[in-house]
Coordinates of N, CA and C in Angstrom, one line a residue:
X1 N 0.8 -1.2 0.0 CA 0.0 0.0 0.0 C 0.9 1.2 0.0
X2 N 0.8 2.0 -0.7 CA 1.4 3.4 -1.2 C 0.8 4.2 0.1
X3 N 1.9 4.8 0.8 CA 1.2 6.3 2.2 C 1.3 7.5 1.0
X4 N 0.6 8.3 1.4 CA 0.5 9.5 0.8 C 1.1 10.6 1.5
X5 N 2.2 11.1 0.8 CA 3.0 12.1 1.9 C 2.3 13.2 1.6
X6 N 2.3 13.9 2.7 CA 1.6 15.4 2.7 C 2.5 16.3 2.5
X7 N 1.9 17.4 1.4 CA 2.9 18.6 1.0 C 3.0 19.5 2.5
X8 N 4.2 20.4 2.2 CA 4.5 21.2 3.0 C 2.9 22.3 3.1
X9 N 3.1 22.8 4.3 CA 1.3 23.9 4.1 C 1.4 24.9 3.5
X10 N 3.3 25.8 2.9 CA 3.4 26.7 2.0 C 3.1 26.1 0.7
X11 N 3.2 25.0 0.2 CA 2.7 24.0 -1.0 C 1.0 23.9 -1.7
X12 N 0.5 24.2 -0.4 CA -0.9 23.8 -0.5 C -1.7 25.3 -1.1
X13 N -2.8 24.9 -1.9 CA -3.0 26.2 -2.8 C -4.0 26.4 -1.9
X14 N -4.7 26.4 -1.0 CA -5.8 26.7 0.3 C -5.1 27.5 1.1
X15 N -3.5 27.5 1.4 CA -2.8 28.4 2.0 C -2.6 29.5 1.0
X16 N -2.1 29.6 -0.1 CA -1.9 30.7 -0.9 C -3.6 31.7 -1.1
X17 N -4.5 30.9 -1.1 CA -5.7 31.4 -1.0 C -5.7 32.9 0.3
X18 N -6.1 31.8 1.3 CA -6.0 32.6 2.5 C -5.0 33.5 2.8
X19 N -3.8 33.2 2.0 CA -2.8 34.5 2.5 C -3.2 35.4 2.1
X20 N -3.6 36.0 0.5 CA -4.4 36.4 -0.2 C -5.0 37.3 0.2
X21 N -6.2 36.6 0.8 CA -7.1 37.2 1.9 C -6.9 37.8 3.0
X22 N -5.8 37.1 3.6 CA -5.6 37.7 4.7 C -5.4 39.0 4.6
X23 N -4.0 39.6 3.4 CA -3.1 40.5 3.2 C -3.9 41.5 2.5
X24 N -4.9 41.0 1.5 CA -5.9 42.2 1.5 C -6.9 42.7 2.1
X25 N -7.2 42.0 3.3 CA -7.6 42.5 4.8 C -7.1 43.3 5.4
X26 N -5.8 43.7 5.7 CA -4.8 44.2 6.2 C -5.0 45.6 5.8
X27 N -4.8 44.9 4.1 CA -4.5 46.2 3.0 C -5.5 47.3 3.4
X28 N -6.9 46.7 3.1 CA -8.5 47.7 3.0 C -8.9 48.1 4.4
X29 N -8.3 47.5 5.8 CA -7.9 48.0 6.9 C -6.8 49.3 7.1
X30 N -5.8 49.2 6.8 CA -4.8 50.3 6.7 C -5.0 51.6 5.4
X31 N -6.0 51.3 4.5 CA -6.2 52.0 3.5 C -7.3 52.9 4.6
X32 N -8.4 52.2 4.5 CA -9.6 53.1 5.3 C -9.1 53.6 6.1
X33 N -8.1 53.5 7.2 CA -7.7 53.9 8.3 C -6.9 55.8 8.0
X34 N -6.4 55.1 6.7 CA -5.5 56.5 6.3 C -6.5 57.4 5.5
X35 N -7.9 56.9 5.0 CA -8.6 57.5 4.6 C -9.4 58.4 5.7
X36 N -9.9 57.8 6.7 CA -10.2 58.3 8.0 C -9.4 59.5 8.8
X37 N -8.0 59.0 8.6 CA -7.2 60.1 9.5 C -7.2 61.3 8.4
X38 N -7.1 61.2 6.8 CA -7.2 62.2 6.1 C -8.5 63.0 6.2
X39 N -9.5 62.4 6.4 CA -10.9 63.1 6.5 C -10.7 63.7 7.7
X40 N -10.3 63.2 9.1 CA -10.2 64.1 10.0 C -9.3 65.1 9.4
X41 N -8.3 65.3 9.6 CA -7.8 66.0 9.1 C -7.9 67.2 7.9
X42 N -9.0 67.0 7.4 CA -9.8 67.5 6.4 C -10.7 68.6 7.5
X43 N -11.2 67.7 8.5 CA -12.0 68.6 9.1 C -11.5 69.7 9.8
X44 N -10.7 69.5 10.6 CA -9.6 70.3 11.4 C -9.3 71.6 10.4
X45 N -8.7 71.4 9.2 CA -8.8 72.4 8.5 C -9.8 73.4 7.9
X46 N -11.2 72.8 7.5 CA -12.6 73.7 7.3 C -12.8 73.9 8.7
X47 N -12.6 73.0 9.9 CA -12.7 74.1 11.4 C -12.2 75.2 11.2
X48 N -10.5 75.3 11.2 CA -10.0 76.5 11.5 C -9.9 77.2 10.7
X49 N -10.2 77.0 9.4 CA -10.9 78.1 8.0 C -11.9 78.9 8.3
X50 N -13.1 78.2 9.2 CA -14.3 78.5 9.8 C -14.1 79.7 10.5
X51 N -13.3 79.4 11.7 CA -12.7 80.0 13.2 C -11.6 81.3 12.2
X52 N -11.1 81.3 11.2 CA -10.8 82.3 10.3 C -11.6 83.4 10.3
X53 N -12.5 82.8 9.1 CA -13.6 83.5 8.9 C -14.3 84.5 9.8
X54 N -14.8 84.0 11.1 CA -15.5 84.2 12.2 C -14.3 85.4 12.8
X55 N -13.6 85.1 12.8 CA -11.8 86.5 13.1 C -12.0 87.6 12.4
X56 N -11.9 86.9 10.9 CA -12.0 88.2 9.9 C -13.7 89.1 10.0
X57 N -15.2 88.2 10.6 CA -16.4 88.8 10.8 C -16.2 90.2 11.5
X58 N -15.5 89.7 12.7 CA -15.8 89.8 13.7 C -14.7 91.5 14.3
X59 N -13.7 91.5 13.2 CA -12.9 93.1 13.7 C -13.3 94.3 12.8
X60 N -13.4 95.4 13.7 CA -13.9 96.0 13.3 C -13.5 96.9 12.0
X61 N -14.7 97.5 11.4 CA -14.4 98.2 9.9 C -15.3 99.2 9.8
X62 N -15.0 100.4 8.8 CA -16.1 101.1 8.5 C -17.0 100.4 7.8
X63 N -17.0 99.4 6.9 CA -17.6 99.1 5.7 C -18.4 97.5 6.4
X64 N -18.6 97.3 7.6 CA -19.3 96.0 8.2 C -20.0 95.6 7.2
X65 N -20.7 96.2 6.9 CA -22.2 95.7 5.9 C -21.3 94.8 4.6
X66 N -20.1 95.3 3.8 CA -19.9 95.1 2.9 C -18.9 93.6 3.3
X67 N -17.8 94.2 4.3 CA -17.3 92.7 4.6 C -18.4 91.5 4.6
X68 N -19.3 91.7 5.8 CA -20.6 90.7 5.5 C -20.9 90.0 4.9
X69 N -21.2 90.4 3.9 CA -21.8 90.1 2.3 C -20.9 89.8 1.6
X70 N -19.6 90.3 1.4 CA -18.2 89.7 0.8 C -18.0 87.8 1.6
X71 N -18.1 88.2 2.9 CA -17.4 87.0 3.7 C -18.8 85.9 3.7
X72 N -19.8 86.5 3.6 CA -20.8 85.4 3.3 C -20.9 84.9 1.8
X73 N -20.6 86.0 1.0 CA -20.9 85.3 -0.2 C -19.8 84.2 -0.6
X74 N -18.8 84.0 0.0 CA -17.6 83.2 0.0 C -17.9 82.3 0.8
X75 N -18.9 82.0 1.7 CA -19.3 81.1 2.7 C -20.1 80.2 2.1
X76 N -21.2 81.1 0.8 CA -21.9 79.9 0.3 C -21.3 79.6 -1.3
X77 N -19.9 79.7 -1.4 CA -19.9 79.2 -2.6 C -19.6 77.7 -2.8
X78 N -19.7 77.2 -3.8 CA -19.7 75.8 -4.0 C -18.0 75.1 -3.9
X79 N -17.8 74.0 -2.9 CA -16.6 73.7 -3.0 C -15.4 73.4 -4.4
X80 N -16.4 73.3 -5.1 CA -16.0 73.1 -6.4 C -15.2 74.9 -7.1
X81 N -16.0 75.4 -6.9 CA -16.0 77.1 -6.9 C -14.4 77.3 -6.4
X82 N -14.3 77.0 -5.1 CA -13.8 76.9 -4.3 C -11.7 76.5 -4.7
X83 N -12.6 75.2 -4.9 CA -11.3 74.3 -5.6 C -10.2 75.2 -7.2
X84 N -11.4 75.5 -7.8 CA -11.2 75.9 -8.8 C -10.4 77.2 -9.1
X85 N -10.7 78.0 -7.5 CA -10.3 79.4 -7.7 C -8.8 78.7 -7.1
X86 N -9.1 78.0 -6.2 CA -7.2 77.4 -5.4 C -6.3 77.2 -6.6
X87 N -6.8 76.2 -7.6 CA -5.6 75.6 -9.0 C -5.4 76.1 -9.7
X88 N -6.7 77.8 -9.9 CA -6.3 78.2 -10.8 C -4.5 79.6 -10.5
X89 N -4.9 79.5 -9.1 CA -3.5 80.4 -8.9 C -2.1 79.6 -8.8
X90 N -2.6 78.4 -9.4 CA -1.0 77.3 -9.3 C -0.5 78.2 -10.8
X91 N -2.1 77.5 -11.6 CA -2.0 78.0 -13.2 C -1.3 79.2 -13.0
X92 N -1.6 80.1 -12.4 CA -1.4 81.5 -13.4 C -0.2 82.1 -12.3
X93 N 0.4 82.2 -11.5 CA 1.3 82.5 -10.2 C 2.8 81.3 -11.2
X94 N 2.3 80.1 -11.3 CA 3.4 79.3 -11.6 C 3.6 79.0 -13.1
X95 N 3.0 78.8 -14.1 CA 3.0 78.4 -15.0 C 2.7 79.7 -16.3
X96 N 2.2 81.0 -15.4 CA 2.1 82.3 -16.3 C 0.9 81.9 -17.8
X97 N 0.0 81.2 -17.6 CA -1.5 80.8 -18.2 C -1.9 82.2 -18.2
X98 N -2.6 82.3 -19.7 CA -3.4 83.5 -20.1 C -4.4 82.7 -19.5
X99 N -5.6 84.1 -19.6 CA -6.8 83.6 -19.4 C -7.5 82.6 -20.0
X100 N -7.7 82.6 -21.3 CA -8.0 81.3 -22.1 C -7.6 80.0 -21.4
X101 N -6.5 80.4 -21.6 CA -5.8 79.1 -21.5 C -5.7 78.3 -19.9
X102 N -6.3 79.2 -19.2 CA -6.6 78.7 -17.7 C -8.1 77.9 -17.6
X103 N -8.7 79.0 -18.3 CA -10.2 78.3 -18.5 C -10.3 76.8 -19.2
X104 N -9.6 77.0 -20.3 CA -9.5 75.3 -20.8 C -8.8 74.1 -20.4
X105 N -7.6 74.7 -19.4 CA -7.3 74.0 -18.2 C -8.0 73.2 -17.2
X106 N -9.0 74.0 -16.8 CA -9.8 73.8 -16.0 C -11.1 73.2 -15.9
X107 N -11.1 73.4 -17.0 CA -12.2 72.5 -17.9 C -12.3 71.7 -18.8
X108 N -10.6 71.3 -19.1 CA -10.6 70.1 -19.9 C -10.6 68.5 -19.5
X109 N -11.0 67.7 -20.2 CA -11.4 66.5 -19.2 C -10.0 65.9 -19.6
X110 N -8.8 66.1 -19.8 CA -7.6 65.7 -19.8 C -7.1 66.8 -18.7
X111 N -7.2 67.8 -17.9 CA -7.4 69.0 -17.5 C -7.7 68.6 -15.9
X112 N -8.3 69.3 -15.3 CA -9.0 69.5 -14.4 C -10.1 69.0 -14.1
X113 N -11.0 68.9 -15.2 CA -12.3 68.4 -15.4 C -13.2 69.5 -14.0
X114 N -13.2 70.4 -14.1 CA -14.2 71.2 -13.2 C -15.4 71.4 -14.4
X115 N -16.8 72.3 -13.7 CA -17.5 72.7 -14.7 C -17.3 73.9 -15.4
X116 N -18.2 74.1 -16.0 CA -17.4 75.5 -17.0 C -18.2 77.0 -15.6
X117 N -19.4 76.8 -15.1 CA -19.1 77.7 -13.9 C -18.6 77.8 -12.9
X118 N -17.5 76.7 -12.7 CA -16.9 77.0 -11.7 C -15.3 77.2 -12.2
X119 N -15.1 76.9 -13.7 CA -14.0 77.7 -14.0 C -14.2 79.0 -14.4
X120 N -15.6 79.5 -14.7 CA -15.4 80.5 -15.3 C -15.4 81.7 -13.8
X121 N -15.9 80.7 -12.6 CA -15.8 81.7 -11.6 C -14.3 82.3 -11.0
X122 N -13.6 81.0 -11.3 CA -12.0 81.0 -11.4 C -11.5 82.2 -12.0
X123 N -12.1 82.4 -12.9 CA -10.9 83.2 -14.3 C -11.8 84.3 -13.6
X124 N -12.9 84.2 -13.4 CA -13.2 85.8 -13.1 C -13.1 86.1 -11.6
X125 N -12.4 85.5 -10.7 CA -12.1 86.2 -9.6 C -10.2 85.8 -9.3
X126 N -9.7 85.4 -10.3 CA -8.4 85.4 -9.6 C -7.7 86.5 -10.1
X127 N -7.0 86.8 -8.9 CA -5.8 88.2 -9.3 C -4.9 87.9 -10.0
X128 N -4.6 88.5 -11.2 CA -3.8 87.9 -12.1 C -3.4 89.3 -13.0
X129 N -1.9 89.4 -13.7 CA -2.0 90.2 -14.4 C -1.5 89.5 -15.4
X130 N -2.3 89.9 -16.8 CA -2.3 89.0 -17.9 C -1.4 89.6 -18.8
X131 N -1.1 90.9 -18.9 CA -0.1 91.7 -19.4 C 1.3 90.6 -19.0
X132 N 1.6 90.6 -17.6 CA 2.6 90.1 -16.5 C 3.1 88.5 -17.2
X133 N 2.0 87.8 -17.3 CA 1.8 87.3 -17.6 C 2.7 86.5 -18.9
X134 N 1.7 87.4 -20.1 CA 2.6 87.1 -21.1 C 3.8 87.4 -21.3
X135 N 4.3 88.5 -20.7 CA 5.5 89.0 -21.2 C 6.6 87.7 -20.3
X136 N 6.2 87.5 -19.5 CA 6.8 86.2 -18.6 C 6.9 84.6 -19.6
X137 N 5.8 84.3 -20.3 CA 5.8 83.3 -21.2 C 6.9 84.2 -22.3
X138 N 6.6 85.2 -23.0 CA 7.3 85.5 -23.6 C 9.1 85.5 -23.6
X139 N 9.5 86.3 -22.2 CA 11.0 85.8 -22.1 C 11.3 84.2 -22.0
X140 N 10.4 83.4 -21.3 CA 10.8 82.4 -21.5 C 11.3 81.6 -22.9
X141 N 10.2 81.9 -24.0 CA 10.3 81.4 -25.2 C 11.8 82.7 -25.9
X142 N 12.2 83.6 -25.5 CA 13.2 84.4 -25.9 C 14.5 83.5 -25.4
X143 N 14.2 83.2 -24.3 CA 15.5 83.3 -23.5 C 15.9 81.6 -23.5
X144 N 15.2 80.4 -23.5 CA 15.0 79.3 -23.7 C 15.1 78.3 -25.5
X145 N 14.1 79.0 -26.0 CA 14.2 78.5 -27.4 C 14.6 79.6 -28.4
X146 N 15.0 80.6 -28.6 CA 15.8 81.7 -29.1 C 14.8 81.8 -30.3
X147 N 13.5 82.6 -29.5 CA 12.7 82.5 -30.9 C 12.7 84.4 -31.0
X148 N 12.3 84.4 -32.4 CA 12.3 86.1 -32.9 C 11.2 86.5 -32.1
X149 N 10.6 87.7 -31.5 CA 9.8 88.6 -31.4 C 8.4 88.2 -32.2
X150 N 8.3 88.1 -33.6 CA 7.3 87.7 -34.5 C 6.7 86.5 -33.8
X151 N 8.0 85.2 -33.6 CA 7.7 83.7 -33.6 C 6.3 84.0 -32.6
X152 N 7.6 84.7 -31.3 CA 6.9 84.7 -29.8 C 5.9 85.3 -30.1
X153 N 5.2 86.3 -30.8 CA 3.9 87.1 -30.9 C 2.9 86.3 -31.6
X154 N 3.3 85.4 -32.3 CA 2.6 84.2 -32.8 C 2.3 83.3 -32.0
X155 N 3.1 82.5 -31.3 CA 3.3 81.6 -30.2 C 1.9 82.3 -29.0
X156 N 2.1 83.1 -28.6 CA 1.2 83.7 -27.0 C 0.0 84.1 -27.8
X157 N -0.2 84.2 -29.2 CA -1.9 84.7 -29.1 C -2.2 83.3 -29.9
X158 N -1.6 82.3 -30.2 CA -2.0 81.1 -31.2 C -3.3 80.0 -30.5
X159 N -4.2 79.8 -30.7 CA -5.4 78.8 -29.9 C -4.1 77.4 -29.7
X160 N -3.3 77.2 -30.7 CA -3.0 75.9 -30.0 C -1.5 76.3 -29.5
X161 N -1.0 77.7 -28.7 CA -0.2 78.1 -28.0 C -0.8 78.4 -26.7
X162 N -0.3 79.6 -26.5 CA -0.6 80.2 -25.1 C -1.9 81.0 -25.1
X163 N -2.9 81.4 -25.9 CA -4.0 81.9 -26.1 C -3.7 83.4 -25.2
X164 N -3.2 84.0 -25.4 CA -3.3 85.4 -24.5 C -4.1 86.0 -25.8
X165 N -4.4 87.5 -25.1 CA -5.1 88.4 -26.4 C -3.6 89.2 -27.7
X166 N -4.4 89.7 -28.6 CA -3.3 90.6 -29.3 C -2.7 91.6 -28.4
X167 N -3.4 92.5 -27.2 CA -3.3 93.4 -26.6 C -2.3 93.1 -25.5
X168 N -2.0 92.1 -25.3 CA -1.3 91.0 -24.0 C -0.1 91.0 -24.6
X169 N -0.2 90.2 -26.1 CA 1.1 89.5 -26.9 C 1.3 90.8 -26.9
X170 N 1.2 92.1 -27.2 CA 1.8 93.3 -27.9 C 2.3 94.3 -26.8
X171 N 2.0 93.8 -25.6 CA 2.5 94.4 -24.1 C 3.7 93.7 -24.1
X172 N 3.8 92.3 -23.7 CA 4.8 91.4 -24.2 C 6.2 91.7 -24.7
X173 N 5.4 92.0 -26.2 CA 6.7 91.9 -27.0 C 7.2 93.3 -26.8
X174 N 6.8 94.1 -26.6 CA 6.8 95.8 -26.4 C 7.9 96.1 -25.2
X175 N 7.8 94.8 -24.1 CA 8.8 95.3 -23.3 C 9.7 94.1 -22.7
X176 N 9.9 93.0 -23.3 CA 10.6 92.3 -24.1 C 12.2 92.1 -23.4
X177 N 12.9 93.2 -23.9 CA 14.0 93.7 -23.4 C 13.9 94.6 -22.3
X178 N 13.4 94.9 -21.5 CA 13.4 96.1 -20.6 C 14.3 95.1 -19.4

């Protein structure tokens, strides 16, 4: 009669199963957990944004009524609103984005994917100077790819460039060298 030797229990595919299991147990435990502390942590910050807010209500001004109504109307705007006005100052502070070209940023589903009102609320409340701007895209394409004045004036108003206006490109190239 033949005995049947038993494999080792790392051999046995009922063990590779359950490891499996086990280790994505662990995983979706330590995942939620870090999802949890980031939500707290989420909160803590709209607290003291809050407790901000409530600082800035609350000292005094000639213009109370207007603060008010400024600091409320920023209280109900949409997170998204919200979001949109934050990335858009990455865009335009870091990367020197015309207006255009922030908007389709922000709205491109390769992009940002926001809606088109809350990028358009973006472009129309962020401090930006678009003049500044281009002339900034502009030295770069001067001083980087050694392009003529014409190229660059082409380049900053072109839809598949930098979309600034003619009035922008021609501030731009105007002071160029200064």
């Amino acid at each position: 009669m033949v005995e049947k030797v038993k494999k080792p229990i790392y051999k046995q595919v009922w063990f590779w199963f359950a490891l499996i299991i086990l280790v994505s147990g662990i995983g979706g435990i330590v995942e939620n957990k870090d999802d949890n502390q980031l939500a707290s942590e989420n909160e803590e910050v709209e607290k003291s944004q809050v407790e901000e807010n409530k600082v800035e209500k609350t000292e005094p001004n000639k213009d109370t009524k207007q603060i008010k109504s400024i600091t409320s109307e920023k209280d109900n705007l949409p997170t998204e609103y919200k979001s949109a006005l934050q990335k858009s100052k990455t865009y335009v502070e870091i990367m020197n984005m015309s207006k255009a070209k922030l908007y389709n940023q922000l709205t491109s589903n390769v992009g940002e994917k926001f809606s088109e009102q809350a990028a358009q609320y973006a472009v129309d409340n962020i401090k930006a100077d678009w003049n500044n701007n281009a002339l900034k895209k502009a030295k770069i394409y001067q001083n980087q790819m050694n392009m003529s004045p014409e190229t660059i004036r082409t380049q900053l108003i072109s839809d598949a460039g930098e979309k600034f206006t003619s009035e922008e490109a021609a501030f731009a190239i105007q002071h160029l060298n200064d």
